[in-house]
One Martini backbone bead per residue (centre of mass of N, CA, C, O) as a GRO file, in nm:
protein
  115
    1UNK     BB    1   0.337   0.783  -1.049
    2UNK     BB    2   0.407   0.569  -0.766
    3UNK     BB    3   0.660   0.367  -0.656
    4UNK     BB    4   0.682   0.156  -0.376
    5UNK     BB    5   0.731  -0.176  -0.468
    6UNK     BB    6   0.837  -0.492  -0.497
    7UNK     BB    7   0.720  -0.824  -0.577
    8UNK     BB    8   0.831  -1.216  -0.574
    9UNK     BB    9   0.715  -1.417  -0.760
   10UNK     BB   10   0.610  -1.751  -0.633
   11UNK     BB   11   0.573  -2.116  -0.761
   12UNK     BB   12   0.475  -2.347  -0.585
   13UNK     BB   13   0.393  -2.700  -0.478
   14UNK     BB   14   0.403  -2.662  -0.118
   15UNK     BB   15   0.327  -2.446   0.071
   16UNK     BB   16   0.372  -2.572   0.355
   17UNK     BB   17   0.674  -2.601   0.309
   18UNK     BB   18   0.723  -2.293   0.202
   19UNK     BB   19   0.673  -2.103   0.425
   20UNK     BB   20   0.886  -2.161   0.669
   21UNK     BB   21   1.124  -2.044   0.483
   22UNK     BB   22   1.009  -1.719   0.422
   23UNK     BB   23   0.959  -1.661   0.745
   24UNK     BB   24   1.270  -1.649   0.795
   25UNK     BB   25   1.375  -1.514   0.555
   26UNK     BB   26   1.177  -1.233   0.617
   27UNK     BB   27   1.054  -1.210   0.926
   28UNK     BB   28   0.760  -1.326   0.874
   29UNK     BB   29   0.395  -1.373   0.843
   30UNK     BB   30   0.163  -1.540   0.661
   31UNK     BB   31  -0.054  -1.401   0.442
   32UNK     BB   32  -0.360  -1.550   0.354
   33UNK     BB   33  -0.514  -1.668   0.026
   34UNK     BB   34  -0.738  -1.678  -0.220
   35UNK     BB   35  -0.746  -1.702  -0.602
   36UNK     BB   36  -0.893  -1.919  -0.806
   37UNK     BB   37  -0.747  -2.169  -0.690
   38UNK     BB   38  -0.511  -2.006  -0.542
   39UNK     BB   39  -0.256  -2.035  -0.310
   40UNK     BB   40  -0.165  -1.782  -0.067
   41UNK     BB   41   0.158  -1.623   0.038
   42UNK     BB   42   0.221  -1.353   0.210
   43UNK     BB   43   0.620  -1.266   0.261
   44UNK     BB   44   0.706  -1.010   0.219
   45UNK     BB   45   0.872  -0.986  -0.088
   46UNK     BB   46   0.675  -1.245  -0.134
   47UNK     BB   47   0.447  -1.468  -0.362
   48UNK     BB   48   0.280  -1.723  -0.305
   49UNK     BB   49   0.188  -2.018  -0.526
   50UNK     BB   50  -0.081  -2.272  -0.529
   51UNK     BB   51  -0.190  -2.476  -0.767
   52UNK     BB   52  -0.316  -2.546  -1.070
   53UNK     BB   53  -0.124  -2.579  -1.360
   54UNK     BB   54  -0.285  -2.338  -1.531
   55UNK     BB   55  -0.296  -2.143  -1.333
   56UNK     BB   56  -0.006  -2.102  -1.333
   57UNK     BB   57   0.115  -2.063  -1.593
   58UNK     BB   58   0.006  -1.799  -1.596
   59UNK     BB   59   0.154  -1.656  -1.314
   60UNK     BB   60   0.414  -1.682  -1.452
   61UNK     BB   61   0.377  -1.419  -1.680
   62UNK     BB   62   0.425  -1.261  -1.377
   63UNK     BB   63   0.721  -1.104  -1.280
   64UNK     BB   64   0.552  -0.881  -1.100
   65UNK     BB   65   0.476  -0.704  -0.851
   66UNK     BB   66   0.356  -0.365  -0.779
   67UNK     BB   67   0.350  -0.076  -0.621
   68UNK     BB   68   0.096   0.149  -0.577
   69UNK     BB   69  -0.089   0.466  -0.518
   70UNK     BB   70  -0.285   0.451  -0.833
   71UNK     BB   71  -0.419   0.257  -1.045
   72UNK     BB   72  -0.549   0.458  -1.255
   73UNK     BB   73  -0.320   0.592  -1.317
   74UNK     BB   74  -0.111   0.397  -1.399
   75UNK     BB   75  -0.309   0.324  -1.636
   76UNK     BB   76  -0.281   0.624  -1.770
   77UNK     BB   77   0.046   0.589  -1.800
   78UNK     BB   78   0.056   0.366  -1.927
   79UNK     BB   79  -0.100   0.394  -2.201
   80UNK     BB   80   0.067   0.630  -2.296
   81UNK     BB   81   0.350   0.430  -2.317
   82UNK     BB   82   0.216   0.118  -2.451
   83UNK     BB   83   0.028  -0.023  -2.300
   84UNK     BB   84  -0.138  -0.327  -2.221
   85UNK     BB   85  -0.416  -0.424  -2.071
   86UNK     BB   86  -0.529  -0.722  -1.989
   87UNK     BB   87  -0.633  -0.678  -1.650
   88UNK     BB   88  -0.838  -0.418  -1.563
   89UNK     BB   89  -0.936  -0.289  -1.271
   90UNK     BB   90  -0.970  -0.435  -0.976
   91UNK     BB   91  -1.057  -0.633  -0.696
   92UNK     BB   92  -0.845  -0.756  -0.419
   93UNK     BB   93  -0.731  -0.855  -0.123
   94UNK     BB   94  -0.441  -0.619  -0.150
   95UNK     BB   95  -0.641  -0.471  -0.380
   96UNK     BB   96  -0.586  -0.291  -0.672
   97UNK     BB   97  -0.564  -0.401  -1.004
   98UNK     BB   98  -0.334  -0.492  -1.274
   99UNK     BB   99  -0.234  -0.576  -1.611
  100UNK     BB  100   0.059  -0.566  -1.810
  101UNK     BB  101   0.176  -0.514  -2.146
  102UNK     BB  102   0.464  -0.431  -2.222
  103UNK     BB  103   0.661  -0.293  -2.543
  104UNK     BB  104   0.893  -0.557  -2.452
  105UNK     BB  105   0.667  -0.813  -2.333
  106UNK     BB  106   0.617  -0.745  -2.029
  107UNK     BB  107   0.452  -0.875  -1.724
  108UNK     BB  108   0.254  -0.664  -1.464
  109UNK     BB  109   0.153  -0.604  -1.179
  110UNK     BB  110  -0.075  -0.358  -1.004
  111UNK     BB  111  -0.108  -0.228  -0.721
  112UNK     BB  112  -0.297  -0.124  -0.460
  113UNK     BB  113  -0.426  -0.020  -0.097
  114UNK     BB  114  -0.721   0.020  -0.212
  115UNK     BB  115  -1.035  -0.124  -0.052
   0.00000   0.00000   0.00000
């Protein structure tokens, strides 16, 4: 399993107001898509998130985003190291993710980038 590079999940109140700041901020533009009712904007090492507070209050207890070569190794090295799968591996706007709960408590999604 390889480990590319972690975003940084951010959720915020309004998407339109947070974009400029992120945009200049990471010097590049932003890539909008939704997912569930959840309006997303993926800029730089960012992923904005702004939707319904239920669905924000899940997305809250994901750490990062992690980028992988890999989801299915992936699987099968958390797995071997006692890590629970808790949703996936599926296909997303990203790639194929997963999300994991480590066995000190963390959670993690994992994606790659095979669309």
């Amino acid at each position: 399993m390889e480990i590319l590079g972690a975003t940084l999940r951010v959720c915020v109140d309004d998407l339109e107001t947070a974009i400029p700041f992120y945009e200049r901020l990471a010097g590049g533009r932003a890539q909008r898509f939704e997912r569930g009712g959840v309006q997303v904007a993926a800029i730089g090492c960012f992923l904005l998130m702004s939707g319904p507070p239920a669905e924000l209050e899940v997305l809250r207890k994901v750490a990062a985003t992690i980028a992988v070569t890999d989801v299915d190794e992936t699987h099968k090295v958390l797995t071997e190291l006692g890590a629970q799968i808790v949703a996936g591996p599926i296909a997303s706007p990203a790639g194929r993710n997963l999300i994991a709960l480590h066995p000190d408590g963390s959670v993690y999604e994992y994606v790659d980038r095979h669309v």
